[in-house]
mmCIF file of C-alpha atoms in Angstrom:
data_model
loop_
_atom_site.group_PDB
_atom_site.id
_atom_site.type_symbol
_atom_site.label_atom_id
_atom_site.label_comp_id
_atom_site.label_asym_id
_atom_site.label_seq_id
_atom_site.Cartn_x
_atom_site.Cartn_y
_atom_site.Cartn_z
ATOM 1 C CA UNK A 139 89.108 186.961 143.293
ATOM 2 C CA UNK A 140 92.259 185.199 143.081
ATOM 3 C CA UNK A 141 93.519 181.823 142.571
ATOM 4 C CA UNK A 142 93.544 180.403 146.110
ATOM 5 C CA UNK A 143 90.388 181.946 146.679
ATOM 6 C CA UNK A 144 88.561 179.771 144.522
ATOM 7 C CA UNK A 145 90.470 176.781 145.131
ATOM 8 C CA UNK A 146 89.057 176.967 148.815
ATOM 9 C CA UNK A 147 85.719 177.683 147.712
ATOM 10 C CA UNK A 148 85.966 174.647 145.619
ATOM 11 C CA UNK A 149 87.338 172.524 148.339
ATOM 12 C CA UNK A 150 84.569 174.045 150.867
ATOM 13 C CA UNK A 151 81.659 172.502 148.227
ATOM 14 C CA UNK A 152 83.358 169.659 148.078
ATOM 15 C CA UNK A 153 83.429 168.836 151.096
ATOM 16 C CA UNK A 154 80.024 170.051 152.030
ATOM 17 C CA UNK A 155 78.514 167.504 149.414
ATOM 18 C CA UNK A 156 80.397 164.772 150.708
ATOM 19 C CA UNK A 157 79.322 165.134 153.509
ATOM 20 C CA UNK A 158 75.861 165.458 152.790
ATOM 21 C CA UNK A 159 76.056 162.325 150.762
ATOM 22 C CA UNK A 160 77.340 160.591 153.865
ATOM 23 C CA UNK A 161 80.915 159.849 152.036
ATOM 24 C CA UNK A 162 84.059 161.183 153.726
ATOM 25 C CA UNK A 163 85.710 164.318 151.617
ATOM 26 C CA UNK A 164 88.446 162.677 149.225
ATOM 27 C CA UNK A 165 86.724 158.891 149.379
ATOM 28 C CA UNK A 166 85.650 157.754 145.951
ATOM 29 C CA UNK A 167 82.443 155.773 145.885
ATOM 30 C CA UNK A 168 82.414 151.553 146.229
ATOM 31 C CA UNK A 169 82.394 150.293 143.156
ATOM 32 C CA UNK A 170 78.762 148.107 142.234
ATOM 33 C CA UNK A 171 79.354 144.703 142.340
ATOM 34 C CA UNK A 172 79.104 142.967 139.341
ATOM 35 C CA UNK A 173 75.704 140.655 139.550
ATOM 36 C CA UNK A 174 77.039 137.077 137.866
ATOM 37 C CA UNK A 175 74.138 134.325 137.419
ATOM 38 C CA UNK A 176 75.587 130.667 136.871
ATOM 39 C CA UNK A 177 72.994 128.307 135.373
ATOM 40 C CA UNK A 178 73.105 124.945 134.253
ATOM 41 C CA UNK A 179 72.956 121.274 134.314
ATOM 42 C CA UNK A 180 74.813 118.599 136.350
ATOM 43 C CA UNK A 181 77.872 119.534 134.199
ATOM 44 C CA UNK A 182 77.864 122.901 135.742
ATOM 45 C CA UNK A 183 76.068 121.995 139.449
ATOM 46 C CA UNK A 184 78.925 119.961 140.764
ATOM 47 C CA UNK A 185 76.836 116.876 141.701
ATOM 48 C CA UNK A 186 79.570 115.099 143.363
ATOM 49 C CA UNK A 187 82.441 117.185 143.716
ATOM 50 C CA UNK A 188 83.125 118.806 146.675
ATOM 51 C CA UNK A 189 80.331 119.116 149.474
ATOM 52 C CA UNK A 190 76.995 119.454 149.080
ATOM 53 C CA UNK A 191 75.494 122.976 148.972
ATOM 54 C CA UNK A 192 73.296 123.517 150.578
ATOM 55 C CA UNK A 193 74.602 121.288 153.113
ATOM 56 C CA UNK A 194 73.157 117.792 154.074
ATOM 57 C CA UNK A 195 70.518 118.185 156.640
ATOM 58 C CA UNK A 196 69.622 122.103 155.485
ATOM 59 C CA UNK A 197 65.752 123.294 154.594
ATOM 60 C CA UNK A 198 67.293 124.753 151.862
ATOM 61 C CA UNK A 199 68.208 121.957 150.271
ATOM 62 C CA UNK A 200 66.424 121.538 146.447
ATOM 63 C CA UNK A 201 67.456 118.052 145.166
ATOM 64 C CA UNK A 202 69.825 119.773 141.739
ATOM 65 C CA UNK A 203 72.508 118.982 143.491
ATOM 66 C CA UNK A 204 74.921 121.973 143.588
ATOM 67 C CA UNK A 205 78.597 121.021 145.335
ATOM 68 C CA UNK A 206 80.989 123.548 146.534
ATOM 69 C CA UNK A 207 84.205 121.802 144.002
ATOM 70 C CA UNK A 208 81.842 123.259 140.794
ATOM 71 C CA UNK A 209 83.079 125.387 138.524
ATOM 72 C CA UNK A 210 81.100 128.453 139.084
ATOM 73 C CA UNK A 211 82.592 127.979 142.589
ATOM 74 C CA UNK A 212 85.892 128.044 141.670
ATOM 75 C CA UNK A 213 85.954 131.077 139.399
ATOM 76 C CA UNK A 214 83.852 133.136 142.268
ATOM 77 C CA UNK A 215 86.903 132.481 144.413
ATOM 78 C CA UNK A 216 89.406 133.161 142.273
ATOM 79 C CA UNK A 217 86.949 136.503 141.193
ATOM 80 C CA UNK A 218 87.152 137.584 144.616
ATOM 81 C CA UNK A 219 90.730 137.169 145.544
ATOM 82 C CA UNK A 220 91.284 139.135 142.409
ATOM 83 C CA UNK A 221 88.514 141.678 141.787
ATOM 84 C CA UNK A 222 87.914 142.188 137.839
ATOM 85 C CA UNK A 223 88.070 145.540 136.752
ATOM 86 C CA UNK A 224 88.256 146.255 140.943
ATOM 87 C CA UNK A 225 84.846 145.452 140.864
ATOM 88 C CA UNK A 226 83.640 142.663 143.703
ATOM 89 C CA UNK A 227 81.459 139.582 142.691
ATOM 90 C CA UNK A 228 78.056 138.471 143.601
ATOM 91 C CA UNK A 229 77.671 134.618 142.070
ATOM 92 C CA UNK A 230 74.139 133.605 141.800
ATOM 93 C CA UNK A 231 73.979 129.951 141.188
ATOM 94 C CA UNK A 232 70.556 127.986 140.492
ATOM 95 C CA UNK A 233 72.061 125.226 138.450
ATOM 96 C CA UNK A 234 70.499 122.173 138.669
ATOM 97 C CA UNK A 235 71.539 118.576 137.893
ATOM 98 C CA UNK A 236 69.130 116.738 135.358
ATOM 99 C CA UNK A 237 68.244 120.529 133.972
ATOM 100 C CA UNK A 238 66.988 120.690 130.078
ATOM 101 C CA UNK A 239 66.860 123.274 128.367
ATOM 102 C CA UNK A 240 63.713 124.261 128.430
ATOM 103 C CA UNK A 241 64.260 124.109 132.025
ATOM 104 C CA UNK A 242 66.519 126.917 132.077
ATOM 105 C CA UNK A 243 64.588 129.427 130.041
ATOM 106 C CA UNK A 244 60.413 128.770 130.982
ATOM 107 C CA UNK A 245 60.056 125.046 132.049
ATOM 108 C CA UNK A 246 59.502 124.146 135.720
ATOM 109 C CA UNK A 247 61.816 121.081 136.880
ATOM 110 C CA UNK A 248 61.695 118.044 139.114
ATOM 111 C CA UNK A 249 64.777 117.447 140.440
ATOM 112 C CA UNK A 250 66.084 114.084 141.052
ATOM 113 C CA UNK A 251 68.813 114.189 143.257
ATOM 114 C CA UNK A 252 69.767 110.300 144.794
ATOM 115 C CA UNK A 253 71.030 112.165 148.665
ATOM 116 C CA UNK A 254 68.344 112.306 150.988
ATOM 117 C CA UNK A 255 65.459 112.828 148.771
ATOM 118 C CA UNK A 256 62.226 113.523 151.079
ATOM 119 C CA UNK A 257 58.983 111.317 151.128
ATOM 120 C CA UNK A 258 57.862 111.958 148.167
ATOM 121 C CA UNK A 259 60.136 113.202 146.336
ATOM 122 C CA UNK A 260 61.937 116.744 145.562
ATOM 123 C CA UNK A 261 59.226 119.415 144.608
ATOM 124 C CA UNK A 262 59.441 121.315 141.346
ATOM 125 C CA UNK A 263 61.169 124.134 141.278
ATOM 126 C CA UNK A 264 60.722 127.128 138.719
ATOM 127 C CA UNK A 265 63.172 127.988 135.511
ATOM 128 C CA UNK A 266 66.142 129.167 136.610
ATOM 129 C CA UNK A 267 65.813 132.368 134.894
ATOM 130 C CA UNK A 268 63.321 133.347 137.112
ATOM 131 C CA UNK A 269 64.922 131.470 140.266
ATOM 132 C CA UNK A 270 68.070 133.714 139.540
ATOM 133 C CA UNK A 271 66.077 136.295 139.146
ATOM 134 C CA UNK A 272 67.477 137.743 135.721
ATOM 135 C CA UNK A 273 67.237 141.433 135.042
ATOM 136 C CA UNK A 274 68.272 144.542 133.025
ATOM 137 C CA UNK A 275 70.998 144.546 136.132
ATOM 138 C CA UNK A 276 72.368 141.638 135.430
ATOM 139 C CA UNK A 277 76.070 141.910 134.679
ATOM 140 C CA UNK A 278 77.282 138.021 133.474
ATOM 141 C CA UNK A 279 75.103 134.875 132.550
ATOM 142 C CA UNK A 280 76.859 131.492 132.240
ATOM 143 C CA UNK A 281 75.294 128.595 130.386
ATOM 144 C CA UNK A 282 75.921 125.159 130.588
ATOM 145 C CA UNK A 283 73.278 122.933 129.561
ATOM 146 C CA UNK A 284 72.125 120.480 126.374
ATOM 147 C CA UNK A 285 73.116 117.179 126.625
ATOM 148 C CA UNK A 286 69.747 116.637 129.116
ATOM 149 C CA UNK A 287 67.781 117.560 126.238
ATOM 150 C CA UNK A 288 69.145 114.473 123.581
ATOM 151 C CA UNK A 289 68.923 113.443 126.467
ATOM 152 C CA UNK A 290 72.652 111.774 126.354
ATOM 153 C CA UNK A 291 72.433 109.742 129.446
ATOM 154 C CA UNK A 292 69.613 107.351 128.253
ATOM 155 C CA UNK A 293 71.366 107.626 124.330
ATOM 156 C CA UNK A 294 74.486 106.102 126.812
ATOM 157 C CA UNK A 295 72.321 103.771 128.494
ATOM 158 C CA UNK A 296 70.846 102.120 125.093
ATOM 159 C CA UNK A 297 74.482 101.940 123.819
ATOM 160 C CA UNK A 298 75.099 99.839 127.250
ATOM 161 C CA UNK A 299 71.997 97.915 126.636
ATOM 162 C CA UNK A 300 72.317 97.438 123.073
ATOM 163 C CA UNK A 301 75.917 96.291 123.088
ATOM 164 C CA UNK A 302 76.066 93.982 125.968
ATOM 165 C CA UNK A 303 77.468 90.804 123.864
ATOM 166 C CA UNK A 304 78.556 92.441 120.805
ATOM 167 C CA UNK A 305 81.539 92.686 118.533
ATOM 168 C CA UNK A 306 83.823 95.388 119.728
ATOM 169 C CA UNK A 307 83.423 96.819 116.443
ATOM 170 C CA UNK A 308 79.830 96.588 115.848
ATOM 171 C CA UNK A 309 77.403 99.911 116.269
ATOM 172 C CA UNK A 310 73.803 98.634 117.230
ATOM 173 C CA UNK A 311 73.334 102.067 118.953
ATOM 174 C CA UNK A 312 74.479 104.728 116.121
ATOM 175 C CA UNK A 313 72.333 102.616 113.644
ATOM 176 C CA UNK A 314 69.118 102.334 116.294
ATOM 177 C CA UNK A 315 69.225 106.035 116.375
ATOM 178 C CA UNK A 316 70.445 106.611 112.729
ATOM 179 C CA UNK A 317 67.310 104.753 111.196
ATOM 180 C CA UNK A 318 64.990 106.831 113.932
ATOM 181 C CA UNK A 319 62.763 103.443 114.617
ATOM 182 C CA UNK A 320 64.289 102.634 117.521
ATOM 183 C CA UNK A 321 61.566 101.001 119.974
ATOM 184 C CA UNK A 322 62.958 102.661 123.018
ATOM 185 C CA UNK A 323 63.661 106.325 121.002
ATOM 186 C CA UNK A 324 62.429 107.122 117.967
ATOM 187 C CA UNK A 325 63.649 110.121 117.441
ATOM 188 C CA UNK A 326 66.735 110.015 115.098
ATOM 189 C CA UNK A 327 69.992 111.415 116.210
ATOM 190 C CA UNK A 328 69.980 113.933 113.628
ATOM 191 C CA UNK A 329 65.833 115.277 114.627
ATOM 192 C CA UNK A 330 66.980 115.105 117.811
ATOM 193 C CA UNK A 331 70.331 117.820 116.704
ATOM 194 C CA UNK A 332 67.899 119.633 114.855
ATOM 195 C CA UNK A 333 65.323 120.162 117.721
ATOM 196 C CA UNK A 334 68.285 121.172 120.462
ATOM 197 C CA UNK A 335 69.627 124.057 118.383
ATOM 198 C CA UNK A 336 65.873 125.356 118.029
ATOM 199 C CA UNK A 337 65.382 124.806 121.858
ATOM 200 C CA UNK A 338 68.883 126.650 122.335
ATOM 201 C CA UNK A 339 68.720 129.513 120.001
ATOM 202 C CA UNK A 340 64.882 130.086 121.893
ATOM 203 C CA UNK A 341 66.779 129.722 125.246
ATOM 204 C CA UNK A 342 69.250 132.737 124.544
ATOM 205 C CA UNK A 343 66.812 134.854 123.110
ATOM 206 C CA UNK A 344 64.344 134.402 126.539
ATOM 207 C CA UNK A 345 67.835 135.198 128.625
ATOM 208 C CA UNK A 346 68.164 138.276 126.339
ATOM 209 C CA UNK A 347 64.541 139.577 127.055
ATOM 210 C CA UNK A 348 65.035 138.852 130.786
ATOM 211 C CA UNK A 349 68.657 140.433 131.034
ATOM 212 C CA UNK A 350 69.470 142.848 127.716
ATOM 213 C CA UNK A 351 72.193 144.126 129.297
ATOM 214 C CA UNK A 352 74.542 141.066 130.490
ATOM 215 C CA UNK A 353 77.546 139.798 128.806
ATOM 216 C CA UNK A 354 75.949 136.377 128.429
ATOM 217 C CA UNK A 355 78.956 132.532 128.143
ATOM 218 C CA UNK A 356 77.643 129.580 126.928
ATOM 219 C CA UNK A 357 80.384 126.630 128.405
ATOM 220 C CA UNK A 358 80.479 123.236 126.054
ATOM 221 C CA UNK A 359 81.072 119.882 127.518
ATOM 222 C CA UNK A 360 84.852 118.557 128.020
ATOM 223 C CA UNK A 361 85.633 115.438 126.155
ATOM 224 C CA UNK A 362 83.533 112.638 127.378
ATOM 225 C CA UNK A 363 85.539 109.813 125.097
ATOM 226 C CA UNK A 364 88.702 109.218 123.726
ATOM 227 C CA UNK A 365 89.261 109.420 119.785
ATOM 228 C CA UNK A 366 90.397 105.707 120.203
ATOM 229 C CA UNK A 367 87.944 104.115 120.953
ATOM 230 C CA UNK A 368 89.882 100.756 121.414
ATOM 231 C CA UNK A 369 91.522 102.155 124.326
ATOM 232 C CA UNK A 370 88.332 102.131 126.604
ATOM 233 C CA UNK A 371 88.120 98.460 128.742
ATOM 234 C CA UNK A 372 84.417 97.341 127.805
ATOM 235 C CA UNK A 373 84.201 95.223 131.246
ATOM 236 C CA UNK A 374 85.199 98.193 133.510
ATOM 237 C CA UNK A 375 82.567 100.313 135.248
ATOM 238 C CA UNK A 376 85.117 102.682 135.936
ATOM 239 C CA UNK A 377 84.778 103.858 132.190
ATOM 240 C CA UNK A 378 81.795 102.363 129.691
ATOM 241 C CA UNK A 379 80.301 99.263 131.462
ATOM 242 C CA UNK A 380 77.611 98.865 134.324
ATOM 243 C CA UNK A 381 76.767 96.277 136.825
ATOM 244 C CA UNK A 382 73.116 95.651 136.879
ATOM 245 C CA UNK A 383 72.493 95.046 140.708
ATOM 246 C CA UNK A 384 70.801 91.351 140.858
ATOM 247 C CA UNK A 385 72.260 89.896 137.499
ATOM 248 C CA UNK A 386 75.485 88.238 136.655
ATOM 249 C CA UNK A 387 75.509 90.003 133.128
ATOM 250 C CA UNK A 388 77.727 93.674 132.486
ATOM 251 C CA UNK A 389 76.025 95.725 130.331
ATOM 252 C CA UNK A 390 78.802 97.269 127.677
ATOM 253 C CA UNK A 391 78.833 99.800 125.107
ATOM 254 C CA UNK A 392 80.691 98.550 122.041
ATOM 255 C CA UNK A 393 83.750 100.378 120.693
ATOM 256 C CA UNK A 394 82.009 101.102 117.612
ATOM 257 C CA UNK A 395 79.500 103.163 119.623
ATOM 258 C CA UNK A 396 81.558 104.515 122.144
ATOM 259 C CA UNK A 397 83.523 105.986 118.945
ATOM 260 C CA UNK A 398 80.290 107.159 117.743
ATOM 261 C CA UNK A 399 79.222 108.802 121.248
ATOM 262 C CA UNK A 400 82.529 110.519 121.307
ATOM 263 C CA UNK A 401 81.210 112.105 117.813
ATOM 264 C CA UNK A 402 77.501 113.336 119.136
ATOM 265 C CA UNK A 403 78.982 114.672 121.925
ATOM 266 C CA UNK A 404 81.481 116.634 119.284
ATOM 267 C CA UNK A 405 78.331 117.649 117.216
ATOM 268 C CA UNK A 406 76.468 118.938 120.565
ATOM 269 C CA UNK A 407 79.287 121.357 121.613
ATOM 270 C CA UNK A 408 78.905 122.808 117.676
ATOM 271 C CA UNK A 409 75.577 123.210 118.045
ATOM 272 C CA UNK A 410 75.934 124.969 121.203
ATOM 273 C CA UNK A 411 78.521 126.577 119.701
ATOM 274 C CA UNK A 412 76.519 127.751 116.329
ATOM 275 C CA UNK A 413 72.934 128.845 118.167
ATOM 276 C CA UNK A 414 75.484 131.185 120.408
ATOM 277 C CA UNK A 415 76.669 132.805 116.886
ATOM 278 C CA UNK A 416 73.041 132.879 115.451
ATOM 279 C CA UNK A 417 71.674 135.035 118.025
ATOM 280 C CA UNK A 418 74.111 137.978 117.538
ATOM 281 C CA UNK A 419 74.176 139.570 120.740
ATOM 282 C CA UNK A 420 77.695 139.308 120.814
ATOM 283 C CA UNK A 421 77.398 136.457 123.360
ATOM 284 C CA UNK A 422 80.910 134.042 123.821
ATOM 285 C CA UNK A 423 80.758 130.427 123.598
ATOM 286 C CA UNK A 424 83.406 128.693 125.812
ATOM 287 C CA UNK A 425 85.062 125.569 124.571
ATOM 288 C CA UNK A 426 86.240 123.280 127.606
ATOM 289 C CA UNK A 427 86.412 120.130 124.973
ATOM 290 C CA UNK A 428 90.060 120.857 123.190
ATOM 291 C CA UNK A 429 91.671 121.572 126.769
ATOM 292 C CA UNK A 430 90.283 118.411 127.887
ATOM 293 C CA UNK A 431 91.684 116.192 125.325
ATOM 294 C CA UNK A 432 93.163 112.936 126.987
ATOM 295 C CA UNK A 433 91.420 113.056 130.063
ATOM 296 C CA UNK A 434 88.321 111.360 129.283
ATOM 297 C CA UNK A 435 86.420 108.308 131.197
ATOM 298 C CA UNK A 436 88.433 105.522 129.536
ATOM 299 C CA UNK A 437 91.751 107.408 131.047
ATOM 300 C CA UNK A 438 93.595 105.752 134.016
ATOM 301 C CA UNK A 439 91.858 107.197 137.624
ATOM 302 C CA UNK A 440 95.393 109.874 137.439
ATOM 303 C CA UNK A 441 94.842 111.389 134.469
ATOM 304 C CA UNK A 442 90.998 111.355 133.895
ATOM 305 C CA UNK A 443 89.055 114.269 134.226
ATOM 306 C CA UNK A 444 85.753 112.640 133.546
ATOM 307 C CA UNK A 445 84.527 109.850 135.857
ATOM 308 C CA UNK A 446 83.215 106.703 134.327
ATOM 309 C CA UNK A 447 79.432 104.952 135.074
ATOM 310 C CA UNK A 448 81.420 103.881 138.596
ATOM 311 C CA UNK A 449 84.015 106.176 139.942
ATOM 312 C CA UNK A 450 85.347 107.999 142.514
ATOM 313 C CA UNK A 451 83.053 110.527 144.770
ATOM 314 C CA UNK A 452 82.130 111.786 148.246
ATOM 315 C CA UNK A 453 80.738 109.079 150.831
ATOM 316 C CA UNK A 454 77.219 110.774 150.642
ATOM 317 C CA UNK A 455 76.777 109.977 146.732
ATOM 318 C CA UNK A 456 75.417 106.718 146.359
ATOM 319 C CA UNK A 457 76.921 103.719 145.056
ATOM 320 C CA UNK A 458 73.648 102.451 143.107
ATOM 321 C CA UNK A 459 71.459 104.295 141.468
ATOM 322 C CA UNK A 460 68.121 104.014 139.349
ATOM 323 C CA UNK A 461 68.196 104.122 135.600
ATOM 324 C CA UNK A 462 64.307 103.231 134.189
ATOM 325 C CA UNK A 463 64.176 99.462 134.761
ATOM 326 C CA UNK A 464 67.691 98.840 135.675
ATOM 327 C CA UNK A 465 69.511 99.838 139.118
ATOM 328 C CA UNK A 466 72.791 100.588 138.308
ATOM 329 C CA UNK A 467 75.821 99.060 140.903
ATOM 330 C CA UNK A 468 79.262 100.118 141.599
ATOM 331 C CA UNK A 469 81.618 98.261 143.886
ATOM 332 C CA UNK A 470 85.398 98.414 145.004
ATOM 333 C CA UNK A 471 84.458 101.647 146.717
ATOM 334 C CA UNK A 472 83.140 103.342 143.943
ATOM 335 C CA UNK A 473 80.291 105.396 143.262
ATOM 336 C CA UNK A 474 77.215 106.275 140.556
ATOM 337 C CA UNK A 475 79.141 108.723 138.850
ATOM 338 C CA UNK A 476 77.313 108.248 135.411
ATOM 339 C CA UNK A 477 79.812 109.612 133.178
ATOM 340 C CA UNK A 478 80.664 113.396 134.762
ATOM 341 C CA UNK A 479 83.135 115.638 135.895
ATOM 342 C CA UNK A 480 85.435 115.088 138.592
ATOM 343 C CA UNK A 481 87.576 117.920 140.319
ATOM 344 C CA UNK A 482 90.158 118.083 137.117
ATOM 345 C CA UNK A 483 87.520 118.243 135.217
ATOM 346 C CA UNK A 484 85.794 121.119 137.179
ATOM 347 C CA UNK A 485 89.647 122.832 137.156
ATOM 348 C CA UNK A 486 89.957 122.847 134.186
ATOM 349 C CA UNK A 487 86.495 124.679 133.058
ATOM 350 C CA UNK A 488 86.874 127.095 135.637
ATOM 351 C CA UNK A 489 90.136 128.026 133.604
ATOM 352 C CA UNK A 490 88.782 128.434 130.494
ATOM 353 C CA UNK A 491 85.566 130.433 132.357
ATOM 354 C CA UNK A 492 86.838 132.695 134.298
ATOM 355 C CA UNK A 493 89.105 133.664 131.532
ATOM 356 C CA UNK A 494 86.003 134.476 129.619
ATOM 357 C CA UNK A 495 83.673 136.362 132.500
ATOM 358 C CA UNK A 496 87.380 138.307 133.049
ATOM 359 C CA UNK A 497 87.569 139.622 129.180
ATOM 360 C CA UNK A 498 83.743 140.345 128.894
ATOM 361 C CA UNK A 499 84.130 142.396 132.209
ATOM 362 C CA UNK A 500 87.438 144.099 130.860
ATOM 363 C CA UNK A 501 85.561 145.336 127.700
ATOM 364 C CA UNK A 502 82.435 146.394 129.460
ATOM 365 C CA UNK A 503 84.761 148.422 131.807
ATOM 366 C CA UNK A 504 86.818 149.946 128.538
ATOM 367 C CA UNK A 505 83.325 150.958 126.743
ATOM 368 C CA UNK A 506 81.573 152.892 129.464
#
């Protein structure tokens, strides 16, 4: 039989499989999409930036306070205009503000989202590994969570409580939490380091058993607080103090423990850092901190990337907000923004994430 022969019997099987497979003769097959699960805290929700999602006024809506400016957001655009690996993107996204932890991995959750909360209150919602619905198909897991579990906001609050009338350079906070008798937390600073790498190293290894095969990010926190302390104005809400809504007195962190926050916040991002090393799955922890270096909360409103207790936000966040005891107020305009990203600071770790879901795609693609 000669050479043409067979090439048109070839072509003739060919062509009768494709079209018993439904796929037109010479058409390769759609790539999968590649299955990406966002989860995380406030940090990684949005809470303010952007609109809400779901929107205001939807059944859908969960109280954790998800916003269309988030990072995970931003990279799933940028994904899709440019395909990694030509492969399209399917974000799943069951971040939720106020989210420990524990919270992530086996924990159910109240949300407590200040916009529109029904009578009542929010209803719990599960873990949001089993929200997201994490499998063996899984492609990408992103992880932003930790400070919750401190939990830094009230560690922020005490330093505003404790150093309303102090010397700029005193530090009734770091030693409160240093000696570990502190009336309102007793756990010391470092028990309470301790106990979050144990929480996070259990965390990883439940999103292992849940998704083996997914190239699985952990994303630190940006810089919350300049190295110079000094630099932050202790009677502006826009960076490290808070009206108290029916009292004349400003609470204010003292520059000695705004220096010292700066540092826990340094020593959560390494322990986020180390449990992602300890597990050995070959997991890659993202660090949105160095790139984020003079744009903290005691910046000028141009160049800050992190909103103060008051700062700028959409019309539906509030302006006061509950904190235990206290109702925190903001005025001028401004908003509850309790010391979290704004849109820069979203930018910027959707940079420094998408770079890393890009290269842990790349090398999955180059290994198959």
């Amino acid at each position: 039989m000669g050479r043409a022969a067979v090439r048109g019997i070839a072509l003739g099987a060919l062509a009768a499989l494709s079209l018993a497979a439904g796929i037109p003769a010479g058409a390769a097959a759609a790539p999968e999409p590649v299955e990406w699960v966002a989860l995380g805290d406030s940090y990684t929700a949005g809470v303010f930036v952007g609109e809400p999602r779901p929107a205001l006024g939807s059944p859908d809506r969960d109280g954790c306070d998800r916003t269309t400016g988030a990072y995970p957001n931003l990279v799933e655009r940028r994904l899709t205009t440019e395909p990694p690996a030509g492969r399209p993107v399917q974000l799943i996204d069951f971040s939720c503000g106020g989210a420990t932890i524990d919270e992530i991995a086996s924990a159910r959750q109240t949300p407590i989202s200040p916009v529109q909360p029904p009578e009542g209150g929010w209803p719990s919602v599960a873990a949001q590994v089993d929200r997201a619905g994490l499998s063996a198909s899984t492609d990408v897991v992103t992880i932003g969570v930790g400070g919750n579990s401190l939990p830094f906001g009230k560690i922020l609050t005490n330093c505003l409580i404790l150093g309303t009338g102090q010397d700029d350079d005193a530090t009734p906070c770091r030693d409160a939490y240093e000696r570990g008798d502190f009336f309102l937390d007793p756990e010391s600073i470092r028990d309470k380091f301790q106990r979050v790498f144990r929480e996070y190293v259990a965390m990883l290894e439940a999103v292992h058993e849940k998704a083996p095969n997914a190239k699985v990010i952990t994303v630190g926190y940006p810089t919350i607080l300049p190295a110079d302390a000094t630099t932050c104005d202790r009677q502006d809400t826009t960076e490290l103090a808070a009206g108290i809504k029916d009292a004349e007195t400003r609470l204010s962190a003292t520059h000695g423990d705004i220096a010292w926050l700066g540092q826990v916040n340094t020593e959560l991002n390494a322990i986020i850092e180390d449990a992602t090393d300890l597990v050995d799955y070959g997991y890659t922890y993202v660090d949105v901190a160095a790139s984020s270096v003079g744009h903290d909360a005691c910046q000028p409103r141009a160049t800050k990337w992190v909103e103060g207790v008051c700062g700028q936000a959409g019309s539906y966040w509030p302006s006061e907000v509950a904190v235990g005891p206290l109702t925190l107020t903001c005025s001028g305009g401004n908003r509850a923004t309790l010391v979290h990203p704004n849109a820069g600071g979203h930018a910027n770790s959707a940079t420094r994430v998408e770079a890393a879901v890009r290269t842990a795609l790349t090398t999955e693609t180059s290994r198959s």
